[in-house]
Backbone as CSV, one residue per row, in Angstrom:
resi,resn,N_x,N_y,N_z,CA_x,CA_y,CA_z,C_x,C_y,C_z
1,MET,-92.555,-34.610,-23.747,-92.894,-34.622,-22.324,-92.929,-36.056,-21.782
2,LYS,-93.577,-36.936,-22.562,-93.676,-38.327,-22.151,-92.303,-38.975,-22.046
3,GLU,-91.414,-38.607,-23.027,-90.061,-39.172,-23.023,-89.288,-38.697,-21.790
4,ARG,-89.477,-37.425,-21.417,-88.792,-36.897,-20.238,-89.246,-37.594,-18.956
5,ILE,-90.554,-37.860,-18.881,-91.077,-38.563,-17.698,-90.506,-39.975,-17.624
6,ASN,-90.456,-40.649,-18.803,-89.879,-42.000,-18.835,-88.410,-41.982,-18.430
7,ASN,-87.655,-40.978,-18.953,-86.233,-40.874,-18.605,-86.043,-40.621,-17.114
8,PHE,-86.939,-39.811,-16.528,-86.843,-39.511,-15.096,-87.020,-40.774,-14.267
9,PHE,-88.074,-41.555,-14.588,-88.319,-42.769,-13.808,-87.241,-43.828,-14.078
10,CYS,-86.695,-43.827,-15.295,-85.588,-44.739,-15.617,-84.367,-44.393,-14.762
11,TYR,-84.111,-43.077,-14.626,-82.980,-42.604,-13.817,-83.178,-42.995,-12.356
12,ILE,-84.390,-42.779,-11.834,-84.685,-43.134,-10.445,-84.510,-44.638,-10.225
13,GLY,-84.950,-45.433,-11.209,-84.807,-46.886,-11.095,-83.349,-47.314,-11.042
14,LYS,-82.524,-46.722,-11.928,-81.093,-47.067,-11.931,-80.427,-46.620,-10.633
15,LEU,-80.845,-45.460,-10.125,-80.283,-44.958,-8.869,-80.651,-45.889,-7.707
16,ALA,-81.900,-46.389,-7.725,-82.333,-47.326,-6.673,-81.555,-48.635,-6.758
17,MET,-81.303,-49.109,-7.992,-80.526,-50.343,-8.159,-79.097,-50.161,-7.666
18,LEU,-78.496,-49.012,-7.976,-77.134,-48.743,-7.509,-77.101,-48.674,-5.978
19,THR,-78.121,-48.039,-5.392,-78.191,-47.936,-3.928,-78.298,-49.326,-3.293
20,GLY,-79.175,-50.166,-3.867,-79.317,-51.524,-3.349,-78.026,-52.324,-3.471
21,HIS,-77.339,-52.143,-4.596,-76.063,-52.850,-4.818,-75.019,-52.414,-3.780
22,ILE,-74.962,-51.111,-3.519,-73.996,-50.590,-2.534,-74.317,-51.133,-1.138
23,ILE,-75.599,-51.106,-0.755,-75.988,-51.608,0.577,-75.634,-53.086,0.714
24,ASN,-75.905,-53.861,-0.338,-75.580,-55.294,-0.316,-74.082,-55.524,-0.139
25,LEU,-73.265,-54.741,-0.878,-71.808,-54.905,-0.785,-71.281,-54.483,0.583
26,LEU,-71.887,-53.452,1.164,-71.422,-52.973,2.466,-71.594,-54.028,3.550
27,PHE,-72.648,-54.877,3.399,-72.928,-55.887,4.429,-72.367,-57.264,4.085
28,THR,-71.872,-57.441,2.865,-71.414,-58.786,2.481,-69.935,-58.834,2.097
29,ARG,-69.320,-57.707,1.808,-67.917,-57.707,1.381,-67.092,-56.788,2.283
30,THR,-65.862,-57.132,2.471,-64.941,-56.256,3.204,-64.338,-55.241,2.231
31,PRO,-64.422,-53.956,2.543,-63.886,-52.963,1.602,-62.367,-53.043,1.503
32,ARG,-61.836,-52.631,0.362,-60.374,-52.565,0.179,-59.856,-51.347,0.942
33,PHE,-59.159,-51.591,2.048,-58.753,-50.478,2.900,-57.670,-49.611,2.249
34,ASP,-56.875,-50.198,1.354,-55.869,-49.381,0.664,-56.552,-48.365,-0.257
35,LEU,-57.614,-48.809,-0.956,-58.356,-47.885,-1.824,-59.122,-46.857,-0.994
36,LEU,-59.688,-47.304,0.143,-60.433,-46.391,1.017,-59.511,-45.305,1.565
37,TYR,-58.324,-45.700,2.000,-57.360,-44.725,2.543,-56.980,-43.700,1.466
38,LYS,-56.741,-44.183,0.261,-56.372,-43.287,-0.844,-57.480,-42.271,-1.120
39,GLN,-58.746,-42.741,-1.099,-59.863,-41.831,-1.359,-60.099,-40.870,-0.197
40,MET,-59.839,-41.323,1.035,-60.000,-40.427,2.185,-58.997,-39.276,2.112
41,ILE,-57.794,-39.577,1.650,-56.790,-38.514,1.474,-57.240,-37.559,0.371
42,LYS,-57.672,-38.130,-0.739,-58.039,-37.322,-1.899,-59.300,-36.499,-1.649
43,ILE,-60.302,-37.139,-1.048,-61.589,-36.464,-0.838,-61.564,-35.580,0.400
44,GLY,-60.962,-36.081,1.474,-61.012,-35.347,2.732,-59.864,-34.402,2.943
45,LEU,-58.663,-34.947,2.997,-57.495,-34.132,3.358,-57.262,-33.011,2.354
46,GLU,-57.412,-33.310,1.072,-57.156,-32.290,0.056,-58.262,-31.239,-0.019
47,SER,-59.377,-31.467,0.693,-60.460,-30.471,0.705,-60.305,-29.474,1.851
48,PHE,-59.412,-29.743,2.799,-59.286,-28.855,3.959,-58.945,-27.410,3.586
49,PRO,-58.019,-27.157,2.641,-57.691,-25.754,2.331,-58.894,-24.949,1.829
50,ILE,-59.653,-25.498,0.889,-60.784,-24.734,0.338,-61.909,-24.601,1.370
51,VAL,-62.098,-25.639,2.208,-63.104,-25.543,3.275,-62.686,-24.490,4.297
52,SER,-61.407,-24.434,4.618,-60.905,-23.435,5.572,-61.178,-22.026,5.059
53,LEU,-60.812,-21.795,3.810,-60.966,-20.464,3.216,-62.435,-20.046,3.185
54,THR,-63.291,-20.975,2.777,-64.723,-20.674,2.686,-65.318,-20.419,4.064
55,ALA,-64.988,-21.283,5.028,-65.610,-21.204,6.349,-65.219,-19.934,7.095
56,ILE,-63.952,-19.565,7.043,-63.540,-18.399,7.828,-64.170,-17.118,7.283
57,PHE,-64.324,-17.031,5.963,-64.955,-15.826,5.410,-66.459,-15.810,5.672
58,ILE,-67.065,-16.980,5.776,-68.490,-17.027,6.159,-68.668,-16.469,7.568
59,GLY,-67.808,-16.913,8.493,-67.891,-16.404,9.860,-67.660,-14.903,9.922
60,ILE,-66.683,-14.426,9.158,-66.379,-12.989,9.144,-67.543,-12.191,8.568
61,VAL,-68.104,-12.658,7.474,-69.205,-11.933,6.826,-70.440,-11.888,7.732
62,ILE,-70.773,-13.014,8.370,-71.934,-13.021,9.288,-71.714,-12.019,10.413
63,ALA,-70.500,-12.014,10.985,-70.217,-11.099,12.091,-70.284,-9.639,11.621
64,LEU,-69.732,-9.344,10.456,-69.747,-7.967,9.956,-71.173,-7.497,9.648
65,GLN,-71.939,-8.362,8.984,-73.319,-7.994,8.652,-74.158,-7.816,9.923
66,SER,-73.951,-8.712,10.895,-74.700,-8.613,12.152,-74.311,-7.347,12.896
67,ALA,-73.007,-7.048,12.899,-72.532,-5.861,13.611,-73.166,-4.600,13.035
68,TYR,-73.274,-4.549,11.716,-73.850,-3.367,11.055,-75.268,-3.095,11.559
69,GLN,-76.053,-4.168,11.756,-77.434,-4.011,12.206,-77.514,-3.829,13.728
70,MET,-76.744,-4.618,14.461,-76.907,-4.641,15.916,-76.270,-3.446,16.618
71,GLN,-75.303,-2.809,15.980,-74.708,-1.626,16.595,-75.745,-0.520,16.775
72,ARG,-76.747,-0.492,15.895,-77.808,0.507,16.019,-78.637,0.276,17.272
73,LEU,-78.709,-0.999,17.716,-79.504,-1.348,18.895,-78.628,-1.564,20.127
74,SER,-77.335,-1.323,19.981,-76.375,-1.589,21.063,-76.471,-3.040,21.530
75,ALA,-76.611,-3.944,20.575,-76.777,-5.369,20.904,-75.655,-6.204,20.292
76,GLU,-74.446,-5.619,20.207,-73.328,-6.340,19.584,-72.982,-7.634,20.310
77,ILE,-73.317,-7.683,21.607,-72.952,-8.834,22.424,-73.600,-10.126,21.908
78,TYR,-74.731,-10.006,21.207,-75.439,-11.194,20.710,-74.844,-11.737,19.405
79,ILE,-73.828,-11.067,18.881,-73.229,-11.532,17.623,-72.594,-12.913,17.790
80,ALA,-72.016,-13.166,18.955,-71.396,-14.484,19.191,-72.431,-15.604,19.044
81,SER,-73.607,-15.405,19.647,-74.667,-16.421,19.558,-75.151,-16.564,18.119
82,LEU,-75.315,-15.438,17.455,-75.825,-15.459,16.079,-74.870,-16.196,15.137
83,VAL,-73.573,-15.909,15.276,-72.585,-16.577,14.422,-72.572,-18.082,14.708
84,ALA,-72.573,-18.448,15.984,-72.512,-19.876,16.339,-73.714,-20.639,15.792
85,LEU,-74.913,-20.095,15.996,-76.118,-20.787,15.529,-76.178,-20.848,14.003
86,SER,-75.830,-19.743,13.345,-75.884,-19.722,11.878,-74.913,-20.719,11.272
87,VAL,-73.708,-20.776,11.841,-72.678,-21.655,11.267,-72.979,-23.117,11.561
88,VAL,-73.280,-23.442,12.819,-73.443,-24.856,13.197,-74.734,-25.443,12.633
89,ARG,-75.823,-24.672,12.681,-77.101,-25.207,12.202,-77.166,-25.323,10.679
90,GLU,-76.731,-24.263,9.978,-76.994,-24.214,8.540,-75.749,-24.081,7.674
91,LEU,-75.044,-22.956,7.850,-74.038,-22.607,6.852,-72.843,-23.555,6.839
92,GLY,-72.420,-24.025,8.010,-71.294,-24.958,8.041,-71.575,-26.228,7.247
93,PRO,-72.653,-26.969,7.572,-72.955,-28.192,6.818,-73.265,-27.932,5.337
94,VAL,-74.063,-26.895,5.058,-74.493,-26.682,3.663,-73.326,-26.214,2.789
95,ILE,-72.570,-25.242,3.255,-71.462,-24.746,2.439,-70.407,-25.827,2.239
96,THR,-70.121,-26.591,3.293,-69.149,-27.690,3.147,-69.672,-28.734,2.157
97,GLY,-70.966,-29.063,2.259,-71.554,-30.016,1.319,-71.471,-29.524,-0.118
98,LEU,-71.756,-28.250,-0.342,-71.715,-27.711,-1.702,-70.275,-27.648,-2.241
99,VAL,-69.342,-27.273,-1.365,-67.938,-27.216,-1.800,-67.446,-28.612,-2.180
100,VAL,-67.765,-29.606,-1.347,-67.321,-30.975,-1.633,-68.050,-31.526,-2.860
101,ALA,-69.329,-31.172,-3.005,-70.066,-31.628,-4.198,-69.432,-31.056,-5.469
102,GLY,-69.056,-29.783,-5.424,-68.444,-29.164,-6.604,-67.063,-29.711,-6.887
103,ARG,-66.294,-29.928,-5.837,-64.908,-30.363,-6.040,-64.812,-31.879,-6.222
104,VAL,-65.399,-32.636,-5.284,-65.232,-34.091,-5.279,-66.261,-34.788,-6.168
105,GLY,-67.547,-34.355,-6.067,-68.589,-35.002,-6.862,-68.296,-34.913,-8.344
106,ALA,-67.882,-33.728,-8.790,-67.554,-33.560,-10.213,-66.355,-34.419,-10.599
107,SER,-65.369,-34.500,-9.696,-64.169,-35.299,-9.984,-64.505,-36.789,-10.084
108,VAL,-65.328,-37.281,-9.152,-65.716,-38.704,-9.179,-66.480,-39.016,-10.460
109,SER,-67.421,-38.136,-10.806,-68.214,-38.352,-12.018,-67.326,-38.355,-13.262
110,ALA,-66.363,-37.433,-13.312,-65.471,-37.364,-14.476,-64.583,-38.607,-14.555
111,GLU,-64.079,-39.066,-13.410,-63.226,-40.270,-13.403,-63.998,-41.490,-13.880
112,LEU,-65.169,-41.719,-13.266,-65.967,-42.893,-13.642,-66.483,-42.771,-15.069
113,GLY,-66.878,-41.552,-15.466,-67.363,-41.337,-16.826,-66.284,-41.631,-17.854
114,THR,-65.066,-41.181,-17.576,-63.958,-41.445,-18.497,-63.681,-42.942,-18.600
115,MET,-63.718,-43.631,-17.461,-63.512,-45.085,-17.483,-64.633,-45.792,-18.233
116,LYS,-65.855,-45.232,-18.134,-66.987,-45.849,-18.830,-66.867,-45.676,-20.341
117,VAL,-66.586,-44.452,-20.807,-66.555,-44.220,-22.263,-65.328,-44.845,-22.909
118,THR,-64.262,-45.075,-22.142,-63.089,-45.756,-22.700,-63.168,-47.274,-22.479
119,GLU,-64.328,-47.740,-22.007,-64.628,-49.173,-21.853,-63.774,-49.870,-20.804
120,GLN,-63.164,-49.103,-19.901,-62.394,-49.724,-18.814,-63.334,-50.421,-17.826
121,VAL,-64.528,-49.823,-17.619,-65.496,-50.442,-16.719,-65.980,-51.769,-17.303
122,ASP,-66.251,-51.787,-18.615,-66.694,-53.028,-19.266,-65.612,-54.100,-19.185
123,ALA,-64.351,-53.675,-19.377,-63.244,-54.633,-19.282,-63.147,-55.214,-17.871
124,MET,-63.379,-54.364,-16.881,-63.342,-54.806,-15.483,-64.429,-55.841,-15.222
125,GLU,-65.647,-55.536,-15.740,-66.769,-56.470,-15.554,-66.504,-57.787,-16.271
126,SER,-65.864,-57.727,-17.452,-65.595,-58.958,-18.214,-64.605,-59.862,-17.487
127,MET,-63.801,-59.279,-16.593,-62.861,-60.088,-15.800,-63.447,-60.471,-14.443
128,ALA,-64.800,-60.384,-14.347,-65.537,-60.770,-13.124,-65.189,-59.899,-11.929
129,THR,-64.771,-58.656,-12.188,-64.510,-57.717,-11.104,-65.723,-56.791,-10.971
130,ASP,-66.265,-56.702,-9.777,-67.434,-55.851,-9.548,-66.986,-54.386,-9.563
131,SER,-67.426,-53.650,-10.562,-66.990,-52.253,-10.696,-67.481,-51.391,-9.533
132,VAL,-68.672,-51.714,-9.006,-69.198,-50.939,-7.870,-68.349,-51.198,-6.625
133,GLN,-67.977,-52.468,-6.403,-67.140,-52.804,-5.249,-65.778,-52.119,-5.341
134,TYR,-65.225,-52.106,-6.548,-63.862,-51.592,-6.725,-63.820,-50.070,-6.845
135,LEU,-64.820,-49.482,-7.519,-64.756,-48.047,-7.823,-65.640,-47.181,-6.922
136,VAL,-66.815,-47.690,-6.566,-67.787,-46.838,-5.861,-67.666,-46.944,-4.343
137,ILE,-67.531,-48.177,-3.815,-67.517,-48.359,-2.358,-66.419,-47.533,-1.665
138,PRO,-65.175,-47.537,-2.164,-64.152,-46.711,-1.489,-64.511,-45.223,-1.477
139,ARG,-65.064,-44.717,-2.572,-65.447,-43.298,-2.641,-66.651,-43.017,-1.743
140,PHE,-67.596,-43.959,-1.726,-68.791,-43.807,-0.890,-68.406,-43.737,0.596
141,LEU,-67.583,-44.690,1.045,-67.185,-44.715,2.460,-66.304,-43.515,2.815
142,ALA,-65.422,-43.133,1.888,-64.559,-41.975,2.151,-65.389,-40.709,2.343
143,LEU,-66.407,-40.520,1.500,-67.296,-39.363,1.661,-68.059,-39.450,2.975
144,LEU,-68.524,-40.655,3.319,-69.310,-40.847,4.537,-68.484,-40.539,5.796
145,PHE,-67.203,-40.864,5.758,-66.344,-40.601,6.920,-65.849,-39.151,6.942
146,MET,-65.463,-38.648,5.795,-64.733,-37.376,5.766,-65.627,-36.143,5.757
147,LEU,-66.827,-36.230,5.168,-67.667,-35.021,5.115,-68.094,-34.542,6.510
148,PRO,-68.508,-35.439,7.451,-68.787,-34.950,8.810,-67.571,-34.311,9.471
149,ILE,-66.381,-34.885,9.250,-65.163,-34.302,9.833,-64.904,-32.917,9.242
150,LEU,-65.053,-32.800,7.928,-64.868,-31.496,7.275,-65.888,-30.482,7.788
151,THR,-67.108,-30.943,8.039,-68.151,-30.026,8.513,-67.853,-29.526,9.922
152,ILE,-67.435,-30.420,10.808,-67.067,-30.002,12.172,-65.915,-28.999,12.111
153,TYR,-64.953,-29.297,11.258,-63.811,-28.380,11.085,-64.292,-27.017,10.564
154,ALA,-65.210,-27.034,9.577,-65.744,-25.782,9.020,-66.503,-24.989,10.085
155,ASP,-67.238,-25.691,10.963,-67.946,-25.010,12.056,-66.959,-24.263,12.957
156,ILE,-65.876,-24.945,13.311,-64.874,-24.333,14.204,-64.221,-23.125,13.533
157,ILE,-63.859,-23.287,12.263,-63.203,-22.180,11.536,-64.185,-21.020,11.351
158,GLY,-65.453,-21.321,11.056,-66.455,-20.259,10.891,-66.648,-19.471,12.177
159,ILE,-66.725,-20.185,13.310,-66.853,-19.506,14.613,-65.598,-18.674,14.886
160,LEU,-64.442,-19.197,14.490,-63.198,-18.438,14.670,-63.227,-17.127,13.873
161,GLY,-63.810,-17.189,12.649,-63.940,-15.964,11.846,-64.779,-14.913,12.556
162,GLY,-65.912,-15.345,13.128,-66.743,-14.407,13.892,-66.034,-13.916,15.141
163,PHE,-65.271,-14.810,15.778,-64.503,-14.458,16.990,-63.498,-13.337,16.682
164,LEU,-62.818,-13.433,15.556,-61.827,-12.416,15.186,-62.472,-11.038,15.051
165,ILE,-63.642,-10.984,14.413,-64.335,-9.701,14.243,-64.886,-9.215,15.586
166,GLY,-65.492,-10.143,16.347,-66.081,-9.753,17.624,-65.063,-9.191,18.593
167,VAL,-63.884,-9.809,18.644,-62.870,-9.398,19.619,-62.085,-8.181,19.141
168,THR,-61.659,-8.195,17.868,-60.765,-7.125,17.394,-61.512,-5.869,16.952
169,LYS,-62.697,-6.012,16.380,-63.411,-4.839,15.862,-64.495,-4.331,16.816
170,LEU,-65.183,-5.258,17.499,-66.311,-4.846,18.340,-65.944,-4.748,19.820
171,GLY,-64.753,-5.191,20.170,-64.287,-5.037,21.551,-64.930,-5.977,22.544
172,ILE,-65.477,-7.085,22.080,-66.042,-8.084,23.004,-64.878,-8.901,23.582
173,GLY,-64.894,-9.150,24.893,-63.830,-9.932,25.504,-63.782,-11.353,24.946
174,ALA,-62.563,-11.893,24.823,-62.408,-13.229,24.229,-63.157,-14.287,25.048
175,ASN,-62.989,-14.265,26.365,-63.668,-15.253,27.210,-65.188,-15.110,27.137
176,GLN,-65.640,-13.855,27.127,-67.085,-13.616,27.051,-67.646,-14.097,25.717
177,TYR,-66.897,-13.851,24.632,-67.350,-14.287,23.302,-67.501,-15.813,23.271
178,LEU,-66.485,-16.519,23.771,-66.532,-17.983,23.764,-67.650,-18.511,24.665
179,LYS,-67.841,-17.854,25.829,-68.907,-18.279,26.737,-70.279,-18.154,26.077
180,LEU,-70.507,-17.018,25.388,-71.791,-16.810,24.707,-71.977,-17.793,23.553
181,THR,-70.873,-18.132,22.902,-70.947,-19.097,21.794,-71.423,-20.456,22.291
182,PHE,-70.802,-20.964,23.356,-71.169,-22.292,23.859,-72.564,-22.290,24.490
183,GLU,-72.930,-21.189,25.133,-74.261,-21.114,25.744,-75.367,-21.122,24.688
184,ALA,-75.073,-20.603,23.496,-76.100,-20.506,22.452,-76.428,-21.860,21.830
185,LEU,-75.450,-22.776,21.843,-75.625,-24.048,21.138,-76.332,-25.067,22.026
186,ALA,-77.379,-25.683,21.488,-78.088,-26.774,22.180,-77.709,-28.099,21.526
187,MET,-78.019,-29.195,22.201,-77.686,-30.511,21.660,-78.377,-30.759,20.330
188,LYS,-79.581,-30.204,20.175,-80.297,-30.363,18.902,-79.498,-29.770,17.742
189,ASP,-78.812,-28.650,17.990,-77.989,-28.023,16.941,-76.829,-28.940,16.562
190,ILE,-76.233,-29.580,17.571,-75.107,-30.484,17.305,-75.584,-31.696,16.510
191,TYR,-76.717,-32.273,16.923,-77.240,-33.451,16.220,-77.568,-33.140,14.758
192,SER,-78.298,-32.037,14.542,-78.677,-31.697,13.162,-77.446,-31.374,12.322
193,GLY,-76.445,-30.753,12.955,-75.207,-30.441,12.230,-74.389,-31.670,11.914
194,PHE,-74.667,-32.805,12.585,-73.962,-34.050,12.283,-74.737,-34.896,11.272
195,VAL,-76.066,-34.868,11.370,-76.883,-35.674,10.449,-76.794,-35.134,9.012
196,LYS,-76.791,-33.816,8.891,-76.785,-33.228,7.540,-75.601,-33.673,6.681
197,PRO,-74.355,-33.592,7.168,-73.250,-34.021,6.290,-73.296,-35.497,5.932
198,VAL,-73.857,-36.339,6.813,-73.987,-37.769,6.475,-74.934,-37.927,5.279
199,VAL,-76.076,-37.239,5.338,-77.037,-37.305,4.223,-76.438,-36.687,2.957
200,PHE,-75.748,-35.565,3.107,-75.137,-34.920,1.939,-74.086,-35.829,1.296
201,ALA,-73.320,-36.542,2.127,-72.287,-37.449,1.597,-72.924,-38.557,0.760
202,ILE,-74.050,-39.105,1.251,-74.740,-40.161,0.496,-75.240,-39.608,-0.849
203,ILE,-75.796,-38.401,-0.822,-76.286,-37.783,-2.063,-75.146,-37.600,-3.062
204,ILE,-74.037,-37.036,-2.600,-72.908,-36.769,-3.507,-72.369,-38.070,-4.095
205,ALA,-72.194,-39.098,-3.239,-71.627,-40.358,-3.718,-72.546,-41.037,-4.737
206,LEU,-73.845,-41.100,-4.435,-74.781,-41.795,-5.334,-74.926,-41.073,-6.672
207,ILE,-75.130,-39.757,-6.625,-75.354,-39.023,-7.874,-74.098,-39.018,-8.748
208,SER,-72.942,-38.796,-8.143,-71.709,-38.732,-8.954,-71.400,-40.093,-9.575
209,ALA,-71.613,-41.190,-8.809,-71.355,-42.519,-9.362,-72.355,-42.856,-10.469
210,GLN,-73.624,-42.547,-10.226,-74.656,-42.848,-11.221,-74.408,-42.085,-12.522
211,GLU,-74.101,-40.789,-12.402,-73.846,-39.994,-13.609,-72.596,-40.491,-14.334
212,GLY,-71.582,-40.883,-13.574,-70.363,-41.400,-14.204,-70.628,-42.668,-14.989
213,PHE,-71.393,-43.596,-14.409,-71.694,-44.861,-15.092,-72.630,-44.674,-16.277
214,MET,-73.402,-43.571,-16.278,-74.328,-43.324,-17.391,-73.706,-42.494,-18.509
215,ALA,-72.439,-42.089,-18.353,-71.794,-41.230,-19.365,-71.692,-41.960,-20.707
216,ARG,-72.014,-41.238,-21.747,-71.924,-41.772,-23.119,-71.370,-40.681,-24.044
217,GLY,-70.734,-41.099,-25.145,-70.381,-40.141,-26.180,-69.060,-39.422,-25.993
218,GLY,-68.062,-40.090,-25.462,-66.710,-39.532,-25.388,-66.582,-38.383,-24.405
219,ALA,-65.632,-37.478,-24.708,-65.322,-36.386,-23.773,-66.511,-35.461,-23.559
220,GLU,-67.294,-35.245,-24.625,-68.466,-34.376,-24.498,-69.483,-34.976,-23.534
221,GLY,-69.672,-36.295,-23.612,-70.601,-36.973,-22.707,-70.121,-36.925,-21.267
222,VAL,-68.806,-37.047,-21.064,-68.253,-36.959,-19.706,-68.486,-35.549,-19.145
223,GLY,-68.311,-34.538,-19.999,-68.559,-33.156,-19.572,-70.006,-32.944,-19.164
224,ARG,-70.943,-33.509,-19.944,-72.367,-33.383,-19.601,-72.670,-34.088,-18.284
225,ALA,-72.076,-35.273,-18.086,-72.305,-36.024,-16.841,-71.785,-35.232,-15.638
226,THR,-70.633,-34.603,-15.806,-70.057,-33.814,-14.706,-70.945,-32.624,-14.368
227,THR,-71.436,-31.955,-15.401,-72.320,-30.805,-15.172,-73.597,-31.228,-14.467
228,ARG,-74.199,-32.347,-14.923,-75.422,-32.844,-14.286,-75.159,-33.220,-12.827
229,THR,-73.984,-33.788,-12.565,-73.653,-34.156,-11.184,-73.675,-32.934,-10.276
230,VAL,-73.018,-31.859,-10.714,-72.939,-30.650,-9.888,-74.338,-30.055,-9.684
231,VAL,-75.094,-29.937,-10.766,-76.430,-29.335,-10.669,-77.342,-30.175,-9.777
232,ASN,-77.393,-31.491,-10.029,-78.298,-32.359,-9.270,-77.916,-32.435,-7.795
233,THR,-76.615,-32.541,-7.496,-76.213,-32.621,-6.088,-76.514,-31.307,-5.361
234,PHE,-76.291,-30.183,-6.033,-76.593,-28.892,-5.393,-78.083,-28.809,-5.043
235,ILE,-78.927,-29.177,-5.999,-80.379,-29.104,-5.769,-80.791,-30.044,-4.644
236,LEU,-80.297,-31.289,-4.677,-80.694,-32.274,-3.665,-80.161,-31.917,-2.281
237,ILE,-78.975,-31.318,-2.218,-78.433,-30.905,-0.910,-79.304,-29.813,-0.302
238,ILE,-79.730,-28.853,-1.106,-80.594,-27.778,-0.588,-81.930,-28.350,-0.126
239,ILE,-82.512,-29.264,-0.917,-83.794,-29.876,-0.527,-83.633,-30.687,0.761
240,ALA,-82.562,-31.503,0.834,-82.324,-32.317,2.033,-82.122,-31.433,3.259
241,ASP,-81.393,-30.337,3.080,-81.171,-29.412,4.207,-82.500,-28.859,4.717
242,CYS,-83.378,-28.499,3.799,-84.687,-27.960,4.171,-85.494,-29.005,4.960
243,LEU,-85.490,-30.251,4.472,-86.275,-31.309,5.130,-85.709,-31.651,6.508
244,ILE,-84.382,-31.739,6.610,-83.766,-32.080,7.904,-83.999,-30.962,8.920
245,THR,-83.887,-29.712,8.465,-84.144,-28.575,9.362,-85.587,-28.601,9.857
246,ALA,-86.521,-28.857,8.944,-87.932,-28.928,9.333,-88.166,-30.055,10.325
247,PHE,-87.492,-31.200,10.108,-87.668,-32.344,11.002,-87.156,-32.036,12.414
248,PHE,-85.956,-31.457,12.512,-85.348,-31.225,13.822,-86.015,-30.079,14.585
249,TYR,-86.460,-29.050,13.877,-86.916,-27.846,14.580,-88.437,-27.640,14.557
250,PHE,-89.157,-28.451,13.783,-90.611,-28.272,13.742,-91.387,-29.562,13.961
251,ILE,-90.699,-30.729,13.942,-91.403,-31.997,14.156,-90.964,-32.656,15.461
252,LEU,-89.645,-32.723,15.690,-89.159,-33.342,16.934,-89.590,-32.558,18.163
């Protein structure tokens, strides 16, 4: 038990040091834009297909489940508002964050972990090259830029999924559906839906980089680091979502 507590605080300390190093580099060094562009393509553009597939089925499922309940009350017209609020406030940011954490976070951890166990990171440091500047900053900034864009895109696709069910199955007029969707959304929903992916991006970047740099023991160690990355990022994203929701809707 004592060893686990020590390991936990050791992990938190290393994570804090990595965070401080990243903040220092962001304000003192110019990022390599060629590396940043490459990571934005890899992290952002290549995630659009899976985000599209996930988001549209979320919108469809919410609309179908809502229709099943609301048809009994003849309140199908409120499905547009329900889908918009559910997707923009919660499901769009959280599902996109989890999808990117599973796809990108695991990939970053595996890449850095492999470089660590094959001593490529040590070789880089021995040549006076800052491994965090070269390996982490481009991935960190790419996640910070691309996750909010992916989330906005997921919100639109999710609403489109609900729109398809509302118009084709429930007979709600297209203009009326869109009008109810926009009327349901308040500025607070937009703000919270933008803040969440920024926080999720920071979580994914920090945890995946930290786990990658801590990988030991060859391929098996890289596998363990990747698994820990997925588990830890999923848990932290859910906790962060809970705290941000509480802040926006119960404190502000």
